[in-house]
Phi, psi and omega in degrees: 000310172291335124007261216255017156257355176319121174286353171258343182304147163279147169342265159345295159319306131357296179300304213289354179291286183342340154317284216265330159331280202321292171273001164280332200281327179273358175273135187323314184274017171313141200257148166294196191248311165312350188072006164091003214282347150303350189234000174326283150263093187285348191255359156319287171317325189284335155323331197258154221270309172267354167352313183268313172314311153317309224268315184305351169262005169259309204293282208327271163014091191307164179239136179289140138269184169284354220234255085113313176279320206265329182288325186289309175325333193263359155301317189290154194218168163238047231236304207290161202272268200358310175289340194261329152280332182283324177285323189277342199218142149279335153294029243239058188213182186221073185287003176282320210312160198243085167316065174241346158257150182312297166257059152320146182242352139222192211240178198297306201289342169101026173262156186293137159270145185214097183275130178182146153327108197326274175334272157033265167281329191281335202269345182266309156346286191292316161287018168253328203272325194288285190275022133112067165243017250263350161316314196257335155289343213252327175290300190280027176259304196293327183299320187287315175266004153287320165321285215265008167279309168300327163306299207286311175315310180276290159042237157309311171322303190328277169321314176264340166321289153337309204252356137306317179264341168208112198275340186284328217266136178285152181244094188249346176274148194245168193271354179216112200261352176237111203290166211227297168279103201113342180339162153292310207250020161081336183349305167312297149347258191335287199305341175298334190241358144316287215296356178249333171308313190291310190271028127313121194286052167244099171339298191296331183283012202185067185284138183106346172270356188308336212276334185296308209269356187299313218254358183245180199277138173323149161218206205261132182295344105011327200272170169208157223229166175248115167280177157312181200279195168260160174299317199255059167246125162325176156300136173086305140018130159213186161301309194298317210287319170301315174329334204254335117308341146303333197287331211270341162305285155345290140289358147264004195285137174284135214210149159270159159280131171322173157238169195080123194295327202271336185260325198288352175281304184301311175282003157286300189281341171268352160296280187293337177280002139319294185293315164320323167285317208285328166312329168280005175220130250239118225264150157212191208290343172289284161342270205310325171302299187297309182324312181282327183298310188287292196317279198342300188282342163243035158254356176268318199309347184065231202290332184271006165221130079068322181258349199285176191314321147234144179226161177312173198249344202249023194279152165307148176281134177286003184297337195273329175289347202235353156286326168308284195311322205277344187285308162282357171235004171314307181288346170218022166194104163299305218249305185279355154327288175339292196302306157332306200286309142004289168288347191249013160290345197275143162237062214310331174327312161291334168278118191290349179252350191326149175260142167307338202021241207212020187317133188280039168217053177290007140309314192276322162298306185275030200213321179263340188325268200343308173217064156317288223310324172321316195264030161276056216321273177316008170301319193262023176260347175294299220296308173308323188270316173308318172295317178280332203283318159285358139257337159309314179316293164314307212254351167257354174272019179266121166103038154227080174339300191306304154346297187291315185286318179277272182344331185288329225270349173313317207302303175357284182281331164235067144219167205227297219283124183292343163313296197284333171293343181264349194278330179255032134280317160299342163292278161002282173318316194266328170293317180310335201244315185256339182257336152251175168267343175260158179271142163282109219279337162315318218267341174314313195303310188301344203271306185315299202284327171292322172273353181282304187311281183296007157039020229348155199307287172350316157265006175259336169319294193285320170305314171287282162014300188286336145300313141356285197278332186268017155246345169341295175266021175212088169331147138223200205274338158316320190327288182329292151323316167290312152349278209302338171303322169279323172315304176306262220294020171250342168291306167310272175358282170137180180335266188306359164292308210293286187325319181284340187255345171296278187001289201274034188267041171236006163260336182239009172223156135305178167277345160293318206260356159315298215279312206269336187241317183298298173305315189289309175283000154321280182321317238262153163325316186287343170266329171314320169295274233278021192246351240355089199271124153272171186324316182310307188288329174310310213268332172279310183310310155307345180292280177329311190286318169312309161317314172277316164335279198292354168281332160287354213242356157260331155308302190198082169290335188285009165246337141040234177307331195265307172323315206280325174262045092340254191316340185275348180326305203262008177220111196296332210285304226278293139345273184291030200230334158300334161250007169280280166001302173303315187279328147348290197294318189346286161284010159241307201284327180250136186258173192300351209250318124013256154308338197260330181298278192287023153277306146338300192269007197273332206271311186296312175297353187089038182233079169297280201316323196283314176305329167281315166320280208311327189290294166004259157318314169297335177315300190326300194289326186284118169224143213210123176286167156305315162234030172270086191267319214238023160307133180268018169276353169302313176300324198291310171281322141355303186267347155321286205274309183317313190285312162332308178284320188282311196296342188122156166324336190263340176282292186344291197290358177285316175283318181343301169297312204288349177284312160340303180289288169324306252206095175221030161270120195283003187261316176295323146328295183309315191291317200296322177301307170296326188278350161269020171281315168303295170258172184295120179312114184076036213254353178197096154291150163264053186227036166069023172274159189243185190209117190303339242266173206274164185275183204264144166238195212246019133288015192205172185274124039222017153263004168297343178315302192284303190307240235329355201248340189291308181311316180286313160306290215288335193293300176339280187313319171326290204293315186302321178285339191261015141281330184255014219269114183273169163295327139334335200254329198301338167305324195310316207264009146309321184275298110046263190296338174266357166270334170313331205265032174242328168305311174330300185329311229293313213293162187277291185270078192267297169336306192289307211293319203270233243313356205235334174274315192313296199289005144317271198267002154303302231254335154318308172265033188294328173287016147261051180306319153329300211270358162282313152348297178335288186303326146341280197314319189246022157203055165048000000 
């Protein structure tokens, strides 16, 4: 992007990046913008009850390359006069202007304003600093955060108006559906580091700046300086002191959390390496003031922060931001310190009543809500930055009782992980104990009730266990949770807790919630780690798990099966003994929708023939009416006969009939025909093997077969639409017929045959004189 924003480049240039942008971008292996995150865990998803209806609203959903902001970026121009002033001149304002619209181009005081998508405008910020603008990046940084200071300002106006005229209705939506912090192109960034590039004491990195810095004296490459103000700077105001609130703008703006392992990481990591510059600079009363103006404004702000009183149940979590903030205003606003960390204790993801609110993305939210949070990749490192954040909280409240009662009853109410509730019962204990020679007897009190709470695992083991079997026959909606519960306090405990509730999972799960919640985190890296498992354990635990699979994939194979071989990958007896269970199920237990979901994934491991049975089989189960053209089982037969055709002829001519028995919508015949006509059957296995051989032909089996069943679907489909058939509809179904007649064409007397249906429905449909007329006119 800072490429094809050069403000100066020629057209032509511009064309020829756009060019080539264009064809990297069309190569198969271009990586996404997202990092690729539908196939990162592809056995994840599958675990979950919706699983698949989520992960199918993610694929529809077009996909960013990396290629994708730059090729858009060449849209982009610096043409506008607004713009052309605000980078060129500091003197550049309008004190007549009346600041009363959302896009004033300048603000009460007559400074310029610069409305564009943040990213965006920010992304010009960064291509003025790249081709040796830094005067004119540093003019539109100041312009961009005077813009979003003002945003944040109306805002708030906003927000308490609202909650005037309806003081009952929670207000959750947000106003940036796009995070700032994690971005690809970074924004927050850039402008934090335009604006510490200027008042940094280096000449050299920062040419146009020498006249500011001649008079002041060395100090430590660390240090930074408050220059003058800029014309569009408060009183008191610098460069640094703004850098430092846009970063704190930035991190508090409330954002969903991304999908995907590869974005929920980038906004973890790009959260802390902020906060970590912002660490470097040693706050004093100008600082602190903006500390306290930003705490205020996102704890008032509603729906645009990240801190206001409700938030979305799926928005980033505020912990690492609000452990920054309380750490820094502790030494000079204790209660409002309190307060941030306090509000930023919440993990509403986890909380089953948490509100959905009114977000403007219900593909994406409302379809995934219920059982999200699982595809919250970076939860236990959230979960973790939420535990220090509650023990930074414990350790500066000791030997304040009040204090102390309220952080416990936070923990109380927002930590879910028994881990981390017993790590801050010991926290508690060691503060209590170890830091005076008298114990602090509150905080004995806090160690107690956080362990009393966490009751240690072992006994939640067995309690929860006993809830298990007495909720086992009479589901509720709780279950899922409780499940995930026992699983943690069988992870603490340790190996044999984990091995003892599989042994026994048919007194405490289903067979779903064994295959998908228990075994599959059995399995998982993190237990593995967090157990330090050496191979023997590893290797029993997999057994067991192994074990339970398949005792589940016999018990209910259609929810399962696809779990059992999944967890069954790495051990062949254990595998093949998993997909016989399946070929078992087949003809009675399973729908087609089914079989093609593990046929698919039989094909994606590198099993064709096992894919093709199945495919087989589901065939078997399917049945497609004449006018079901947009059925969704199409795409499913489509990649059937694809896999058939690449395996060879003798598969081919094997599917062939059962598509034939199945299959009497006549546009799908006709596609499934044509497409076995291009190439040769096996001519690219998929395991690259080739085949010399001539392509088939469609006088002999097994596609005469397939044209006669096509030919017959389009006479069929004919007669059934010219029962119904409005006047609205007959151009549609003139288009209809010539495509029946290119099938024909296929046939050796295809000719004779159309002309012989044609003359057919003339002398049948002679009382539809119009649309016979029709028929004339385009095939005689």
């Amino acid at each position: 992007m800072c490429i094809v924003l050069n403000p100066h480049c020629k057209l032509e240039q511009k064309a020829s990046w756009l060019k080539q942008l264009k064809k990297w971008n069309g190569v198969d292996v271009c990586p996404w913008e997202d990092g690729n995150h539908g196939s990162e865990l592809p056995n994840l998803t599958n675990a979950l009850p919706q699983g698949a209806n989520a992960n199918q609203d993610s694929s529809n959903r077009p996909h960013r390359t990396v290629f994708t902001r730059a090729i858009e970026a060449c849209d982009l121009h610096w043409q506008d006069s607004h713009l052309q002033h605000i980078i060129s001149s500091d003197l550049y304002t309008n004190y007549c202007y009346h600041d009363n619209t959302e896009n004033s181009l300048f603000d009460s005081h007559g400074w310029p304003l610069w409305h564009e998508h943040v990213p965006t405008a920010c992304a010009r910020v960064d291509a003025l600093r790249s081709h040796g603008y830094p005067r004119e990046a540093l003019r539109l940084a100041i312009a961009i955060v005077n813009t979003l200071r003002r945003q944040q300002q109306k805002e708030l106006e906003m927000f308490r108006t609202q909650k005037k005229e309806l003081p009952h209705k929670s207000i959750t939506s947000i106003t940036n559906l796009e995070g700032w912090v994690g971005h690809p192109l970074d924004p927050v960034g850039t402008l934090f580091s335009s604006l510490m590039e200027a008042c940094r004491i280096d000449d050299e990195s920062f040419p146009g700046f020498s006249d500011f810095t001649e008079s002041l004296g060395q100090c430590k490459s660390l240090e930074y300086q408050r220059l003058p103000a800029h014309k569009f700077l408060e009183e008191g105001e610098s460069y640094l002191t703004l850098a430092v609130e846009v970063a704190l703008i930035g991190l508090g703006q409330q954002r969903i959390m991304p999908d995907g392992l590869y974005t929920q990481e980038k906004v973890c990591r790009n959260e802390e390496q902020l906060i970590s510059k912002l660490q470097e600079i040693e706050l004093d009363d100008t600082l602190v003031k903006i500390f306290r103006k930003q705490a205020v404004f996102l704890l008032e702000a509603g729906p645009y922060s990240g801190l206001g009183e409700i938030i979305h149940r799926e928005s980033v979590p505020m912990h690492t931001f609000a452990k920054y903030l309380f750490t820094s205003l502790l030494p000079h606003d204790a209660e409002l310190a309190y307060k941030i960390a306090l509000r930023a204790m919440r993990l509403l993801v986890l909380e089953s009543t948490a509100p959905t609110g009114d977000l403007t993305r219900p593909h994406h939210i409302a379809s995934v809500v219920p059982n999200r949070y699982p595809r919250w990749f970076t939860l236990s490192h959230i979960e973790s930055q939420q535990c220090e954040l509650a023990s930074t909280m414990l350790t500066a409240a000791k030997g304040d009782v009040r204090r102390l009662e309220t952080v416990l009853e936070s923990i109380q109410k927002n930590i879910h992980s028994s881990s981390h509730i017993f790590k801050l019962a010991q926290d508690a204990f060691k503060i209590a104990t170890l830091m005076d020679s008298l114990p602090d007897i509150t905080l004995l009190k806090v160690s107690l009730e956080l362990g009393l709470q966490d009751n240690l695992p072992k006994h939640l083991v067995i309690l929860s266990s006993q809830v298990m079997r007495m909720t086992l026959s009479t589901l509720n909606w709780r279950r899922r949770e409780m499940v995930r519960w026992l699983v943690t306090c069988a992870t603490e405990v340790g190996v044999y807790a984990l091995d003892s509730i599989m042994q026994s999972w048919f007194t405490l799960f289903t067979p779903t919630e064994a295959t998908s919640i228990v075994a599959t985190t059995v399995m998982s890296n993190s237990t593995i780690v967090r157990l330090h498992l050496d191979c023997h354990q590893q290797e029993k635990l997999a057994s067991s798990a192994r074990t339970l699979a398949l005792q589940c994939a016999m018990k209910d194979p259609q929810n399962c099966a696809l779990s059992a071989l999944t967890l069954c990958e790495k051990d062949h007896i254990a595998f093949e003994t998993a997909y016989q269970i399946v070929l078992d199920a087949a003809t009675t237990g399973m729908s087609y929708t089914q079989l093609f979901t593990i046929a698919r994934y039989m094909e994606h491991r590198g099993y064709p023939m096992r894919a093709y049975k199945l495919a087989t089989l589901a065939m078997t189960h399917l049945n497609l009416s004449y006018n079901q053209d947009t059925h969704p089982a199409i795409n499913d037969v489509l990649w059937a006969c694809a896999l058939s055709h690449s395996l060879g002829k003798n598969e081919l001519a094997a599917i062939i009939p059962l598509v034939v028995k199945s299959v009497k919508c006549a546009t799908v015949l006709s596609d499934i025909l044509r497409r076995c006509t291009l190439t040769t059957p096996g001519m690219v296995g998929l395991h690259g093997r080739r085949n010399s051989g001539k392509l088939m032909s469609l006088d002999k089996a097994p596609l005469r077969q397939l044209l006669d069943a096509t030919i017959g679907a389009y006479i069929n489909t004919t007669h059934s639409r010219l029962t119904h058939i409005s006047p609205r509809h007959y151009s549609e179904f003139i288009e209809f017929l010539s495509k029946a007649r290119e099938t024909f064409l296929m046939a050796h007397d295809g000719h004779i045959q159309f002309t012989q249906f044609i003359d057919n429905l003339k002398q049948i449909y002679k009382g539809k004189k119009k649309l016979m007329m029709l028929v004339r006119e385009r095939f005689g």
